[in-house]
């Protein structure tokens, strides 16, 4: 029986099909009753689901990251589509078609990787070009980068999302950098390449998107600085020369300051023109991507405005 993709679900639709269980929680309502709060996924996206009057056995029988068979009905709540379940059961991998749930676009990843190789390979700074080659010569690193996600939720939260985000940022930096004479465009571009690389180790992109133990304990900013240090050591060994210490400090600063504010997780505030530019370009890409997703997923009948989103404190204007 053909299944309906998450992105093709409509209000009031009956469901009797399989999903991947991206997340599960058991909660207690105001009356003391328990219910399940779930995130169901397939290759097209995710949707929130709830099952009222649940108990611990309902929670225990389903596996986070595994497959489930769901019976229920869709409904719109506060402008977003969700699923109200009446039954849910665990499924073995042999009972589903994995292609229904694989969010990784191999073709798009290969194209983005080719663009990344061109961007790094055409740098005029011999040390940045050599360092880029040291990163991309590491087959294990490239394999992880190809699959990595940029986030667990919000922007670019899918396998291959980190590579897409990285390349987009580098291309914007390549365009904007020359508009500001005081900015070193190649340094800015390389900062865009480096800034989120630690997410390769911070977030698991296989099955459920979730933080690894290293991600929880260390975080992608520190991991990124460690990765930079390791790759500089490889560069120095292969080239038989020292990497310039001033350039290394500049690159480290781009990583540790790219969140822009201490309360947002940056150990240091941006203190160079390149760091200031990188923070705002990174924020721009993340905001445009996440806001676009909110607009595309909105299900209100208003043709001009989305529903009010408490997380961003506003409604969004829809494209006409």
Tab-separated table of C-alpha atoms in Angstrom:
chain	number	residue	atom	x	y	z
A	1	UNK	CA	0.000	0.000	0.000
A	2	UNK	CA	1.565	3.362	-1.024
A	3	UNK	CA	2.268	5.763	1.820
A	4	UNK	CA	1.684	9.507	1.863
A	5	UNK	CA	4.763	11.672	2.372
A	6	UNK	CA	4.808	14.030	5.342
A	7	UNK	CA	4.904	17.039	3.024
A	8	UNK	CA	1.799	15.785	1.200
A	9	UNK	CA	-0.372	15.289	4.277
A	10	UNK	CA	-3.490	17.456	4.498
A	11	UNK	CA	-5.874	18.489	7.274
A	12	UNK	CA	-8.381	15.849	8.343
A	13	UNK	CA	-6.598	12.973	6.609
A	14	UNK	CA	-6.835	9.482	8.081
A	15	UNK	CA	-3.486	7.741	8.545
A	16	UNK	CA	-2.630	4.060	8.606
A	17	UNK	CA	1.031	3.833	7.630
A	18	UNK	CA	4.665	3.703	8.721
A	19	UNK	CA	7.051	6.459	9.833
A	20	UNK	CA	10.509	6.730	11.307
A	21	UNK	CA	10.348	7.755	14.964
A	22	UNK	CA	12.678	10.768	15.129
A	23	UNK	CA	11.880	11.544	18.767
A	24	UNK	CA	9.616	10.412	21.607
A	25	UNK	CA	8.617	11.887	24.940
A	26	UNK	CA	6.064	10.926	27.544
A	27	UNK	CA	4.405	13.827	29.320
A	28	UNK	CA	1.758	14.493	31.940
A	29	UNK	CA	-1.199	16.810	31.290
A	30	UNK	CA	-2.883	19.121	33.798
A	31	UNK	CA	-5.268	16.392	34.871
A	32	UNK	CA	-2.395	14.012	35.650
A	33	UNK	CA	-2.903	11.793	32.596
A	34	UNK	CA	0.010	10.732	30.441
A	35	UNK	CA	0.382	11.309	26.704
A	36	UNK	CA	3.026	10.727	24.047
A	37	UNK	CA	4.637	13.628	22.207
A	38	UNK	CA	6.349	12.278	19.109
A	39	UNK	CA	8.200	13.445	16.028
A	40	UNK	CA	7.450	11.313	12.969
A	41	UNK	CA	9.635	11.466	9.874
A	42	UNK	CA	10.122	10.240	6.336
A	43	UNK	CA	12.391	11.349	3.500
A	44	UNK	CA	10.336	14.503	2.906
A	45	UNK	CA	10.342	15.912	6.445
A	46	UNK	CA	8.933	15.596	9.960
A	47	UNK	CA	5.613	16.126	11.701
A	48	UNK	CA	4.581	16.314	15.360
A	49	UNK	CA	2.234	13.622	16.650
A	50	UNK	CA	0.461	13.074	19.961
A	51	UNK	CA	-1.312	10.125	21.502
A	52	UNK	CA	-3.559	10.888	24.450
A	53	UNK	CA	-4.269	8.515	27.336
A	54	UNK	CA	-0.951	6.723	26.874
A	55	UNK	CA	0.970	4.783	29.474
A	56	UNK	CA	4.558	3.703	30.058
A	57	UNK	CA	4.148	0.549	27.982
A	58	UNK	CA	3.191	2.629	24.930
A	59	UNK	CA	6.367	4.635	25.393
A	60	UNK	CA	8.635	1.654	25.993
A	61	UNK	CA	7.504	-0.455	23.033
A	62	UNK	CA	8.647	2.062	20.409
A	63	UNK	CA	12.305	2.836	19.646
A	64	UNK	CA	13.667	6.332	19.072
A	65	UNK	CA	15.286	6.214	15.638
A	66	UNK	CA	13.345	3.069	14.709
A	67	UNK	CA	10.217	2.561	12.621
A	68	UNK	CA	6.618	2.656	13.783
A	69	UNK	CA	3.199	1.924	12.338
A	70	UNK	CA	0.706	4.648	13.136
A	71	UNK	CA	-3.083	4.902	13.045
A	72	UNK	CA	-4.627	8.312	13.504
A	73	UNK	CA	-5.770	11.505	11.863
A	74	UNK	CA	-4.184	14.825	10.926
A	75	UNK	CA	-5.414	18.169	12.203
A	76	UNK	CA	-4.295	21.792	12.107
A	77	UNK	CA	-3.357	23.326	15.459
A	78	UNK	CA	-2.196	26.953	15.657
A	79	UNK	CA	-1.438	26.987	11.960
A	80	UNK	CA	0.653	23.799	11.923
A	81	UNK	CA	-0.359	20.326	10.861
A	82	UNK	CA	-0.050	17.593	13.466
A	83	UNK	CA	-1.180	14.006	13.940
A	84	UNK	CA	-3.449	12.690	16.675
A	85	UNK	CA	-2.767	8.971	17.072
A	86	UNK	CA	-5.084	6.261	18.292
A	87	UNK	CA	-2.501	3.467	17.980
A	88	UNK	CA	1.222	3.054	17.460
A	89	UNK	CA	3.365	-0.075	17.179
A	90	UNK	CA	7.015	-0.845	16.630
A	91	UNK	CA	8.124	-2.069	13.188
A	92	UNK	CA	11.197	-4.053	12.212
A	93	UNK	CA	13.452	-2.648	9.482
A	94	UNK	CA	12.467	-5.589	7.263
A	95	UNK	CA	8.875	-4.350	7.301
A	96	UNK	CA	9.589	-0.989	5.622
A	97	UNK	CA	11.194	0.315	2.449
A	98	UNK	CA	14.294	2.256	3.597
A	99	UNK	CA	14.084	4.549	0.545
A	100	UNK	CA	10.879	6.025	2.008
A	101	UNK	CA	12.866	7.405	4.927
A	102	UNK	CA	16.334	8.277	3.599
A	103	UNK	CA	16.622	12.089	3.669
A	104	UNK	CA	20.124	12.116	2.212
A	105	UNK	CA	20.365	13.447	-1.358
A	106	UNK	CA	23.577	11.906	-2.686
A	107	UNK	CA	23.477	13.884	-5.936
A	108	UNK	CA	23.115	17.213	-4.163
A	109	UNK	CA	25.921	16.306	-1.761
A	110	UNK	CA	28.271	15.376	-4.612
A	111	UNK	CA	27.523	18.663	-6.377
A	112	UNK	CA	28.091	20.691	-3.192
A	113	UNK	CA	31.327	18.813	-2.493
A	114	UNK	CA	32.603	19.576	-6.013
A	115	UNK	CA	31.828	23.270	-5.449
A	116	UNK	CA	33.645	23.166	-2.110
A	117	UNK	CA	36.737	21.658	-3.760
A	118	UNK	CA	36.721	24.444	-6.357
A	119	UNK	CA	36.314	27.181	-3.751
A	120	UNK	CA	39.173	25.915	-1.594
A	121	UNK	CA	41.370	24.866	-4.499
A	122	UNK	CA	41.239	28.319	-6.131
A	123	UNK	CA	42.384	30.277	-3.086
A	124	UNK	CA	45.481	32.382	-3.768
A	125	UNK	CA	46.796	32.192	-0.202
A	126	UNK	CA	49.103	29.169	-0.366
A	127	UNK	CA	48.658	28.336	3.315
A	128	UNK	CA	44.863	28.435	3.187
A	129	UNK	CA	44.853	26.461	-0.056
A	130	UNK	CA	47.233	23.904	1.417
A	131	UNK	CA	45.190	23.645	4.621
A	132	UNK	CA	42.018	23.163	2.591
A	133	UNK	CA	43.723	20.385	0.672
A	134	UNK	CA	44.774	18.772	3.958
A	135	UNK	CA	41.131	18.704	5.073
A	136	UNK	CA	39.782	17.368	1.770
A	137	UNK	CA	42.540	14.754	1.400
A	138	UNK	CA	41.235	13.079	4.544
A	139	UNK	CA	38.731	10.585	3.147
A	140	UNK	CA	37.180	9.858	6.549
A	141	UNK	CA	36.600	13.577	7.126
A	142	UNK	CA	35.040	14.056	3.682
A	143	UNK	CA	32.723	11.067	4.198
A	144	UNK	CA	31.484	12.534	7.481
A	145	UNK	CA	31.116	16.047	6.053
A	146	UNK	CA	29.084	14.712	3.140
A	147	UNK	CA	26.483	13.275	5.527
A	148	UNK	CA	26.577	15.778	8.387
A	149	UNK	CA	23.634	17.904	9.466
A	150	UNK	CA	23.933	21.569	10.448
A	151	UNK	CA	21.445	21.253	13.309
A	152	UNK	CA	19.047	18.918	15.117
A	153	UNK	CA	16.202	21.315	14.298
A	154	UNK	CA	15.735	24.754	12.725
A	155	UNK	CA	18.027	25.387	9.741
A	156	UNK	CA	19.622	22.734	7.469
A	157	UNK	CA	18.543	19.970	9.860
A	158	UNK	CA	18.988	17.019	7.492
A	159	UNK	CA	21.839	14.754	6.339
A	160	UNK	CA	23.943	16.819	3.956
A	161	UNK	CA	22.683	20.070	5.478
A	162	UNK	CA	26.050	21.126	6.920
A	163	UNK	CA	27.747	20.857	3.526
A	164	UNK	CA	24.964	22.871	1.881
A	165	UNK	CA	25.147	25.558	4.594
A	166	UNK	CA	28.949	25.704	4.366
A	167	UNK	CA	29.086	26.098	0.594
A	168	UNK	CA	26.309	28.702	0.581
A	169	UNK	CA	28.170	30.755	3.199
A	170	UNK	CA	31.453	30.534	1.334
A	171	UNK	CA	29.826	31.746	-1.882
A	172	UNK	CA	28.178	34.677	-0.087
A	173	UNK	CA	31.547	35.543	1.503
A	174	UNK	CA	33.206	35.375	-1.913
A	175	UNK	CA	30.636	37.867	-3.223
A	176	UNK	CA	30.487	40.256	-0.264
A	177	UNK	CA	34.132	40.306	0.831
A	178	UNK	CA	35.467	42.454	-2.063
A	179	UNK	CA	32.798	45.096	-1.315
A	180	UNK	CA	34.673	45.958	1.895
A	181	UNK	CA	38.352	46.827	1.270
A	182	UNK	CA	39.385	46.092	4.857
A	183	UNK	CA	38.117	42.507	4.721
A	184	UNK	CA	40.391	39.632	3.705
A	185	UNK	CA	37.952	37.750	1.478
A	186	UNK	CA	39.897	34.475	1.422
A	187	UNK	CA	40.276	34.465	5.200
A	188	UNK	CA	36.541	35.142	5.490
A	189	UNK	CA	35.749	32.298	3.078
A	190	UNK	CA	37.961	29.886	4.992
A	191	UNK	CA	36.298	30.927	8.236
A	192	UNK	CA	32.962	30.031	6.654
A	193	UNK	CA	34.399	26.626	5.788
A	194	UNK	CA	35.647	26.059	9.333
A	195	UNK	CA	32.967	27.650	11.492
A	196	UNK	CA	30.613	24.669	11.926
A	197	UNK	CA	32.892	21.728	11.104
A	198	UNK	CA	32.715	20.611	14.738
A	199	UNK	CA	29.088	19.641	14.105
A	200	UNK	CA	30.419	16.611	12.262
A	201	UNK	CA	31.260	15.205	15.692
A	202	UNK	CA	28.636	17.105	17.701
A	203	UNK	CA	25.533	15.714	15.991
A	204	UNK	CA	24.768	12.182	14.845
A	205	UNK	CA	23.279	12.333	11.332
A	206	UNK	CA	22.472	8.639	11.051
A	207	UNK	CA	18.940	7.645	12.018
A	208	UNK	CA	17.669	10.108	14.619
A	209	UNK	CA	19.329	13.530	14.513
A	210	UNK	CA	20.677	13.829	18.042
A	211	UNK	CA	23.639	15.182	19.968
A	212	UNK	CA	26.528	12.819	20.596
A	213	UNK	CA	28.126	12.498	24.020
A	214	UNK	CA	31.069	14.559	22.763
A	215	UNK	CA	28.652	17.117	21.410
A	216	UNK	CA	26.887	17.416	24.750
A	217	UNK	CA	30.092	17.580	26.787
A	218	UNK	CA	32.344	19.647	24.511
A	219	UNK	CA	30.299	21.326	21.759
A	220	UNK	CA	31.052	22.084	18.129
A	221	UNK	CA	33.044	25.289	18.704
A	222	UNK	CA	35.704	23.569	20.824
A	223	UNK	CA	35.623	20.499	18.587
A	224	UNK	CA	36.141	22.759	15.559
A	225	UNK	CA	39.235	24.372	17.092
A	226	UNK	CA	40.593	20.896	17.854
A	227	UNK	CA	39.954	19.768	14.271
A	228	UNK	CA	41.740	22.853	12.968
A	229	UNK	CA	44.766	22.120	15.169
A	230	UNK	CA	44.923	18.499	14.062
A	231	UNK	CA	44.734	19.430	10.384
A	232	UNK	CA	47.360	22.169	10.725
A	233	UNK	CA	49.656	19.514	12.204
A	234	UNK	CA	48.985	17.312	9.158
A	235	UNK	CA	49.689	20.253	6.838
A	236	UNK	CA	52.990	20.994	8.587
A	237	UNK	CA	54.086	17.379	8.408
A	238	UNK	CA	53.224	17.031	4.712
A	239	UNK	CA	54.612	20.442	3.683
A	240	UNK	CA	57.622	20.239	6.002
A	241	UNK	CA	57.107	23.859	7.077
A	242	UNK	CA	55.341	25.725	9.852
A	243	UNK	CA	51.865	27.135	9.387
A	244	UNK	CA	51.894	30.895	10.161
A	245	UNK	CA	50.915	31.394	13.789
A	246	UNK	CA	49.139	34.707	13.119
A	247	UNK	CA	46.979	33.064	10.456
A	248	UNK	CA	46.179	30.209	12.822
A	249	UNK	CA	45.037	32.696	15.489
A	250	UNK	CA	42.823	34.455	12.960
A	251	UNK	CA	41.202	31.161	11.970
A	252	UNK	CA	40.698	30.114	15.586
A	253	UNK	CA	39.056	33.460	16.323
A	254	UNK	CA	36.651	33.015	13.409
A	255	UNK	CA	35.518	29.699	14.904
A	256	UNK	CA	35.176	30.789	18.535
A	257	UNK	CA	33.383	34.074	17.782
A	258	UNK	CA	30.956	33.126	15.012
A	259	UNK	CA	27.887	32.951	17.289
A	260	UNK	CA	28.384	36.658	17.831
A	261	UNK	CA	27.428	36.949	21.503
A	262	UNK	CA	28.638	35.341	24.707
A	263	UNK	CA	25.106	34.320	25.697
A	264	UNK	CA	24.740	32.483	22.392
A	265	UNK	CA	27.763	30.292	23.090
A	266	UNK	CA	30.705	32.219	21.626
A	267	UNK	CA	33.705	32.199	24.010
A	268	UNK	CA	34.801	35.490	22.424
A	269	UNK	CA	32.990	38.377	20.750
A	270	UNK	CA	33.940	39.018	17.093
A	271	UNK	CA	36.972	41.311	17.146
A	272	UNK	CA	38.120	41.311	13.522
A	273	UNK	CA	36.329	42.533	10.421
A	274	UNK	CA	36.253	38.982	9.066
A	275	UNK	CA	34.751	37.644	12.315
A	276	UNK	CA	32.083	40.345	12.359
A	277	UNK	CA	31.206	39.629	8.731
A	278	UNK	CA	31.141	35.859	9.275
A	279	UNK	CA	28.774	36.119	12.236
A	280	UNK	CA	26.241	38.198	10.331
A	281	UNK	CA	26.475	36.147	7.123
A	282	UNK	CA	26.038	32.924	9.106
A	283	UNK	CA	23.064	34.375	10.965
A	284	UNK	CA	21.534	35.611	7.696
A	285	UNK	CA	21.731	32.180	6.064
A	286	UNK	CA	20.321	30.425	9.124
A	287	UNK	CA	17.452	32.902	9.538
A	288	UNK	CA	16.445	32.984	5.864
A	289	UNK	CA	16.489	29.180	5.699
A	290	UNK	CA	14.489	28.647	8.906
A	291	UNK	CA	11.979	31.410	8.109
A	292	UNK	CA	11.488	29.968	4.612
A	293	UNK	CA	10.652	26.611	6.206
A	294	UNK	CA	8.070	28.283	8.470
A	295	UNK	CA	6.428	29.939	5.464
A	296	UNK	CA	6.416	26.771	3.363
A	297	UNK	CA	4.951	24.658	6.172
A	298	UNK	CA	2.240	27.154	7.180
A	299	UNK	CA	-1.315	25.854	6.774
A	300	UNK	CA	-3.439	28.872	7.652
A	301	UNK	CA	-6.168	29.948	5.241
A	302	UNK	CA	-4.754	33.480	5.164
A	303	UNK	CA	-3.113	33.910	1.774
A	304	UNK	CA	-0.892	36.789	2.950
A	305	UNK	CA	0.286	35.897	6.462
A	306	UNK	CA	1.441	32.812	8.330
A	307	UNK	CA	0.177	31.966	11.767
A	308	UNK	CA	1.858	33.795	14.670
A	309	UNK	CA	5.021	31.949	15.734
A	310	UNK	CA	5.871	32.470	19.424
A	311	UNK	CA	9.490	31.369	18.850
A	312	UNK	CA	10.164	34.375	16.595
A	313	UNK	CA	7.497	36.721	17.999
A	314	UNK	CA	5.766	37.489	14.707
A	315	UNK	CA	3.779	36.363	11.711
A	316	UNK	CA	5.570	36.118	8.349
A	317	UNK	CA	4.471	37.515	4.992
A	318	UNK	CA	3.933	34.843	2.375
A	319	UNK	CA	5.159	35.064	-1.188
A	320	UNK	CA	2.470	36.011	-3.692
